[in-house]
Amino acid sequence: MPVRGTAGGHHVRGPVAVGYLTRTRVGRRNRYTIDPSVAVRHPAEADHPVGDLLSAFLHREDTPETGPAEPEAAPR
């Protein structure tokens, strides 16, 4: 869902100023690109780039997730 209007501008102003996002004007709209190499600002996480955090949220398995395995029947 796109963020529109003044609220959207307020939400991205900080990340653009810090360097997490780059703003590119496309026609009448803005397109934002994340720079995954920028370090996280919190001192405890400063040695980790933003890309590490994003990969935790964007990680996908190569195979689709399957449901629980059926229990095997006991030998008779």
mmCIF file of N, CA and C in Angstrom:
data_model
loop_
_atom_site.group_PDB
_atom_site.id
_atom_site.type_symbol
_atom_site.label_atom_id
_atom_site.label_comp_id
_atom_site.label_asym_id
_atom_site.label_seq_id
_atom_site.Cartn_x
_atom_site.Cartn_y
_atom_site.Cartn_z
ATOM 1 N N MET A 1 0.852 -1.165 0.000
ATOM 2 C CA MET A 1 0.000 0.000 0.000
ATOM 3 C C MET A 1 0.901 1.231 0.000
ATOM 4 N N PRO A 2 0.737 2.093 -0.942
ATOM 5 C CA PRO A 2 1.590 3.289 -1.009
ATOM 6 C C PRO A 2 1.255 4.289 0.091
ATOM 7 N N VAL A 3 2.262 5.007 0.526
ATOM 8 C CA VAL A 3 2.074 6.097 1.487
ATOM 9 C C VAL A 3 1.945 7.363 0.662
ATOM 10 N N ARG A 4 0.906 8.122 0.895
ATOM 11 C CA ARG A 4 0.645 9.294 0.060
ATOM 12 C C ARG A 4 0.588 10.572 0.893
ATOM 13 N N GLY A 5 0.782 11.659 0.209
ATOM 14 C CA GLY A 5 0.562 12.965 0.804
ATOM 15 C C GLY A 5 1.635 13.395 1.782
ATOM 16 N N THR A 6 1.263 14.358 2.601
ATOM 17 C CA THR A 6 2.197 14.964 3.540
ATOM 18 C C THR A 6 2.718 13.953 4.548
ATOM 19 N N ALA A 7 1.879 13.027 4.990
ATOM 20 C CA ALA A 7 2.317 12.025 5.968
ATOM 21 C C ALA A 7 3.482 11.220 5.421
ATOM 22 N N GLY A 8 3.422 10.852 4.181
ATOM 23 C CA GLY A 8 4.511 10.096 3.566
ATOM 24 C C GLY A 8 5.805 10.880 3.558
ATOM 25 N N GLY A 9 5.725 12.163 3.281
ATOM 26 C CA GLY A 9 6.914 13.006 3.278
ATOM 27 C C GLY A 9 7.562 13.096 4.642
ATOM 28 N N HIS A 10 6.741 13.148 5.679
ATOM 29 C CA HIS A 10 7.273 13.223 7.043
ATOM 30 C C HIS A 10 7.940 11.915 7.451
ATOM 31 N N HIS A 11 7.393 10.792 7.018
ATOM 32 C CA HIS A 11 7.928 9.489 7.411
ATOM 33 C C HIS A 11 9.274 9.188 6.770
ATOM 34 N N VAL A 12 9.532 9.691 5.596
ATOM 35 C CA VAL A 12 10.787 9.367 4.909
ATOM 36 C C VAL A 12 11.848 10.449 5.041
ATOM 37 N N ARG A 13 11.503 11.593 5.564
ATOM 38 C CA ARG A 13 12.479 12.686 5.670
ATOM 39 C C ARG A 13 13.703 12.270 6.482
ATOM 40 N N GLY A 14 13.502 11.648 7.633
ATOM 41 C CA GLY A 14 14.618 11.214 8.480
ATOM 42 C C GLY A 14 15.502 10.181 7.805
ATOM 43 N N PRO A 15 14.932 9.078 7.307
ATOM 44 C CA PRO A 15 15.759 8.070 6.636
ATOM 45 C C PRO A 15 16.498 8.595 5.404
ATOM 46 N N VAL A 16 15.935 9.566 4.703
ATOM 47 C CA VAL A 16 16.636 10.168 3.561
ATOM 48 C C VAL A 16 17.812 10.992 4.070
ATOM 49 N N ALA A 17 17.597 11.767 5.130
ATOM 50 C CA ALA A 17 18.658 12.620 5.673
ATOM 51 C C ALA A 17 19.829 11.795 6.200
ATOM 52 N N VAL A 18 19.547 10.643 6.788
ATOM 53 C CA VAL A 18 20.590 9.792 7.353
ATOM 54 C C VAL A 18 21.307 8.996 6.266
ATOM 55 N N GLY A 19 20.627 8.747 5.155
ATOM 56 C CA GLY A 19 21.253 8.004 4.066
ATOM 57 C C GLY A 19 20.707 6.613 3.852
ATOM 58 N N TYR A 20 19.710 6.199 4.647
ATOM 59 C CA TYR A 20 19.102 4.888 4.445
ATOM 60 C C TYR A 20 18.361 4.831 3.113
ATOM 61 N N LEU A 21 17.733 5.940 2.747
ATOM 62 C CA LEU A 21 16.936 6.010 1.519
ATOM 63 C C LEU A 21 17.497 7.064 0.581
ATOM 64 N N THR A 22 17.341 6.799 -0.714
ATOM 65 C CA THR A 22 17.660 7.781 -1.746
ATOM 66 C C THR A 22 16.368 8.087 -2.483
ATOM 67 N N ARG A 23 16.068 9.361 -2.638
ATOM 68 C CA ARG A 23 14.839 9.782 -3.307
ATOM 69 C C ARG A 23 15.151 10.133 -4.755
ATOM 70 N N THR A 24 14.347 9.589 -5.675
ATOM 71 C CA THR A 24 14.472 9.895 -7.096
ATOM 72 C C THR A 24 13.106 10.331 -7.594
ATOM 73 N N ARG A 25 13.069 11.452 -8.264
ATOM 74 C CA ARG A 25 11.809 11.956 -8.810
ATOM 75 C C ARG A 25 11.507 11.228 -10.110
ATOM 76 N N VAL A 26 10.317 10.628 -10.212
ATOM 77 C CA VAL A 26 9.870 9.937 -11.418
ATOM 78 C C VAL A 26 8.531 10.558 -11.802
ATOM 79 N N GLY A 27 8.565 11.449 -12.785
ATOM 80 C CA GLY A 27 7.345 12.171 -13.145
ATOM 81 C C GLY A 27 6.901 13.039 -11.986
ATOM 82 N N ARG A 28 5.664 12.830 -11.532
ATOM 83 C CA ARG A 28 5.149 13.594 -10.403
ATOM 84 C C ARG A 28 5.313 12.860 -9.081
ATOM 85 N N ARG A 29 5.929 11.713 -9.110
ATOM 86 C CA ARG A 29 6.061 10.894 -7.901
ATOM 87 C C ARG A 29 7.511 10.754 -7.475
ATOM 88 N N ASN A 30 7.702 10.335 -6.258
ATOM 89 C CA ASN A 30 9.038 10.035 -5.745
ATOM 90 C C ASN A 30 9.198 8.526 -5.659
ATOM 91 N N ARG A 31 10.367 8.051 -6.014
ATOM 92 C CA ARG A 31 10.712 6.640 -5.856
ATOM 93 C C ARG A 31 11.851 6.584 -4.851
ATOM 94 N N TYR A 32 11.745 5.691 -3.879
ATOM 95 C CA TYR A 32 12.746 5.580 -2.827
ATOM 96 C C TYR A 32 13.486 4.263 -2.973
ATOM 97 N N THR A 33 14.797 4.326 -2.813
ATOM 98 C CA THR A 33 15.646 3.151 -2.897
ATOM 99 C C THR A 33 16.409 3.018 -1.587
ATOM 100 N N ILE A 34 16.416 1.819 -1.028
ATOM 101 C CA ILE A 34 17.132 1.558 0.223
ATOM 102 C C ILE A 34 18.590 1.262 -0.083
ATOM 103 N N ASP A 35 19.488 1.861 0.687
ATOM 104 C CA ASP A 35 20.915 1.564 0.575
ATOM 105 C C ASP A 35 21.247 0.534 1.655
ATOM 106 N N PRO A 36 21.393 -0.740 1.291
ATOM 107 C CA PRO A 36 21.608 -1.781 2.295
ATOM 108 C C PRO A 36 22.979 -1.735 2.965
ATOM 109 N N SER A 37 23.894 -0.912 2.465
ATOM 110 C CA SER A 37 25.246 -0.869 3.034
ATOM 111 C C SER A 37 25.394 0.121 4.185
ATOM 112 N N VAL A 38 24.396 0.968 4.420
ATOM 113 C CA VAL A 38 24.481 1.968 5.491
ATOM 114 C C VAL A 38 24.375 1.269 6.845
ATOM 115 N N ALA A 39 25.234 1.645 7.779
ATOM 116 C CA ALA A 39 25.244 1.033 9.110
ATOM 117 C C ALA A 39 24.030 1.467 9.916
ATOM 118 N N VAL A 40 23.542 0.569 10.758
ATOM 119 C CA VAL A 40 22.454 0.876 11.682
ATOM 120 C C VAL A 40 22.969 1.915 12.672
ATOM 121 N N ARG A 41 22.145 2.881 13.031
ATOM 122 C CA ARG A 41 22.603 3.995 13.868
ATOM 123 C C ARG A 41 22.735 3.649 15.339
ATOM 124 N N HIS A 42 21.994 2.676 15.828
ATOM 125 C CA HIS A 42 22.057 2.347 17.257
ATOM 126 C C HIS A 42 23.456 1.832 17.593
ATOM 127 N N PRO A 43 24.088 2.366 18.660
ATOM 128 C CA PRO A 43 25.470 1.974 18.983
ATOM 129 C C PRO A 43 25.673 0.467 19.156
ATOM 130 N N ALA A 44 24.684 -0.226 19.696
ATOM 131 C CA ALA A 44 24.826 -1.669 19.907
ATOM 132 C C ALA A 44 24.826 -2.446 18.595
ATOM 133 N N GLU A 45 24.281 -1.860 17.544
ATOM 134 C CA GLU A 45 24.173 -2.541 16.253
ATOM 135 C C GLU A 45 24.951 -1.831 15.158
ATOM 136 N N ALA A 46 25.815 -0.903 15.516
ATOM 137 C CA ALA A 46 26.496 -0.062 14.526
ATOM 138 C C ALA A 46 27.402 -0.834 13.577
ATOM 139 N N ASP A 47 27.800 -2.052 13.953
ATOM 140 C CA ASP A 47 28.665 -2.824 13.064
ATOM 141 C C ASP A 47 27.872 -3.654 12.058
ATOM 142 N N HIS A 48 26.545 -3.502 12.061
ATOM 143 C CA HIS A 48 25.694 -4.235 11.120
ATOM 144 C C HIS A 48 25.078 -3.277 10.105
ATOM 145 N N PRO A 49 25.129 -3.596 8.826
ATOM 146 C CA PRO A 49 24.460 -2.754 7.833
ATOM 147 C C PRO A 49 22.952 -3.008 7.829
ATOM 148 N N VAL A 50 22.211 -2.053 7.328
ATOM 149 C CA VAL A 50 20.757 -2.153 7.245
ATOM 150 C C VAL A 50 20.348 -3.387 6.440
ATOM 151 N N GLY A 51 21.148 -3.754 5.450
ATOM 152 C CA GLY A 51 20.834 -4.919 4.620
ATOM 153 C C GLY A 51 20.702 -6.198 5.424
ATOM 154 N N ASP A 52 21.492 -6.340 6.510
ATOM 155 C CA ASP A 52 21.361 -7.521 7.364
ATOM 156 C C ASP A 52 19.987 -7.561 8.018
ATOM 157 N N LEU A 53 19.517 -6.429 8.493
ATOM 158 C CA LEU A 53 18.200 -6.352 9.114
ATOM 159 C C LEU A 53 17.108 -6.663 8.093
ATOM 160 N N LEU A 54 17.223 -6.086 6.916
ATOM 161 C CA LEU A 54 16.219 -6.325 5.883
ATOM 162 C C LEU A 54 16.192 -7.782 5.447
ATOM 163 N N SER A 55 17.350 -8.413 5.357
ATOM 164 C CA SER A 55 17.380 -9.805 4.912
ATOM 165 C C SER A 55 16.652 -10.716 5.898
ATOM 166 N N ALA A 56 16.635 -10.347 7.174
ATOM 167 C CA ALA A 56 15.901 -11.140 8.156
ATOM 168 C C ALA A 56 14.402 -11.106 7.872
ATOM 169 N N PHE A 57 13.907 -9.980 7.386
ATOM 170 C CA PHE A 57 12.488 -9.856 7.076
ATOM 171 C C PHE A 57 12.144 -10.377 5.691
ATOM 172 N N LEU A 58 13.093 -10.341 4.783
ATOM 173 C CA LEU A 58 12.824 -10.709 3.398
ATOM 174 C C LEU A 58 13.256 -12.120 3.047
ATOM 175 N N HIS A 59 13.826 -12.871 4.008
ATOM 176 C CA HIS A 59 14.318 -14.219 3.735
ATOM 177 C C HIS A 59 13.173 -15.124 3.302
ATOM 178 N N ARG A 60 13.398 -15.830 2.210
ATOM 179 C CA ARG A 60 12.409 -16.779 1.702
ATOM 180 C C ARG A 60 13.111 -18.087 1.405
ATOM 181 N N GLU A 61 12.446 -19.167 1.695
ATOM 182 C CA GLU A 61 12.986 -20.487 1.398
ATOM 183 C C GLU A 61 12.890 -20.728 -0.103
ATOM 184 N N ASP A 62 13.778 -21.554 -0.626
ATOM 185 C CA ASP A 62 13.712 -21.919 -2.040
ATOM 186 C C ASP A 62 12.506 -22.795 -2.331
ATOM 187 N N THR A 63 12.069 -23.557 -1.341
ATOM 188 C CA THR A 63 10.919 -24.438 -1.532
ATOM 189 C C THR A 63 9.766 -23.928 -0.691
ATOM 190 N N PRO A 64 8.536 -24.130 -1.163
ATOM 191 C CA PRO A 64 7.390 -23.657 -0.384
ATOM 192 C C PRO A 64 7.277 -24.434 0.923
ATOM 193 N N GLU A 65 6.757 -23.765 1.928
ATOM 194 C CA GLU A 65 6.604 -24.394 3.234
ATOM 195 C C GLU A 65 5.522 -25.454 3.159
ATOM 196 N N THR A 66 5.775 -26.597 3.755
ATOM 197 C CA THR A 66 4.788 -27.672 3.775
ATOM 198 C C THR A 66 4.228 -27.793 5.173
ATOM 199 N N GLY A 67 3.105 -28.425 5.266
ATOM 200 C CA GLY A 67 2.467 -28.622 6.556
ATOM 201 C C GLY A 67 3.193 -29.678 7.371
ATOM 202 N N PRO A 68 2.686 -29.982 8.564
ATOM 203 C CA PRO A 68 3.344 -30.981 9.408
ATOM 204 C C PRO A 68 3.304 -32.352 8.751
ATOM 205 N N ALA A 69 4.346 -33.126 8.981
ATOM 206 C CA ALA A 69 4.419 -34.470 8.408
ATOM 207 C C ALA A 69 3.409 -35.375 9.095
ATOM 208 N N GLU A 70 2.867 -36.314 8.335
ATOM 209 C CA GLU A 70 1.938 -37.287 8.896
ATOM 210 C C GLU A 70 2.727 -38.264 9.759
ATOM 211 N N PRO A 71 2.202 -38.634 10.921
ATOM 212 C CA PRO A 71 2.926 -39.607 11.749
ATOM 213 C C PRO A 71 2.963 -40.963 11.056
ATOM 214 N N GLU A 72 4.090 -41.655 11.208
ATOM 215 C CA GLU A 72 4.214 -42.973 10.598
ATOM 216 C C GLU A 72 3.431 -43.979 11.424
ATOM 217 N N ALA A 73 2.862 -44.965 10.738
ATOM 218 C CA ALA A 73 2.120 -46.014 11.431
ATOM 219 C C ALA A 73 3.102 -46.898 12.192
ATOM 220 N N ALA A 74 2.705 -47.326 13.362
ATOM 221 C CA ALA A 74 3.559 -48.208 14.170
ATOM 222 C C ALA A 74 3.646 -49.571 13.500
ATOM 223 N N PRO A 75 4.834 -50.209 13.505
ATOM 224 C CA PRO A 75 4.954 -51.549 12.898
ATOM 225 C C PRO A 75 4.096 -52.559 13.648
ATOM 226 N N ARG A 76 3.545 -53.570 12.913
ATOM 227 C CA ARG A 76 2.679 -54.580 13.543
ATOM 228 C C ARG A 76 3.376 -55.874 13.682
#
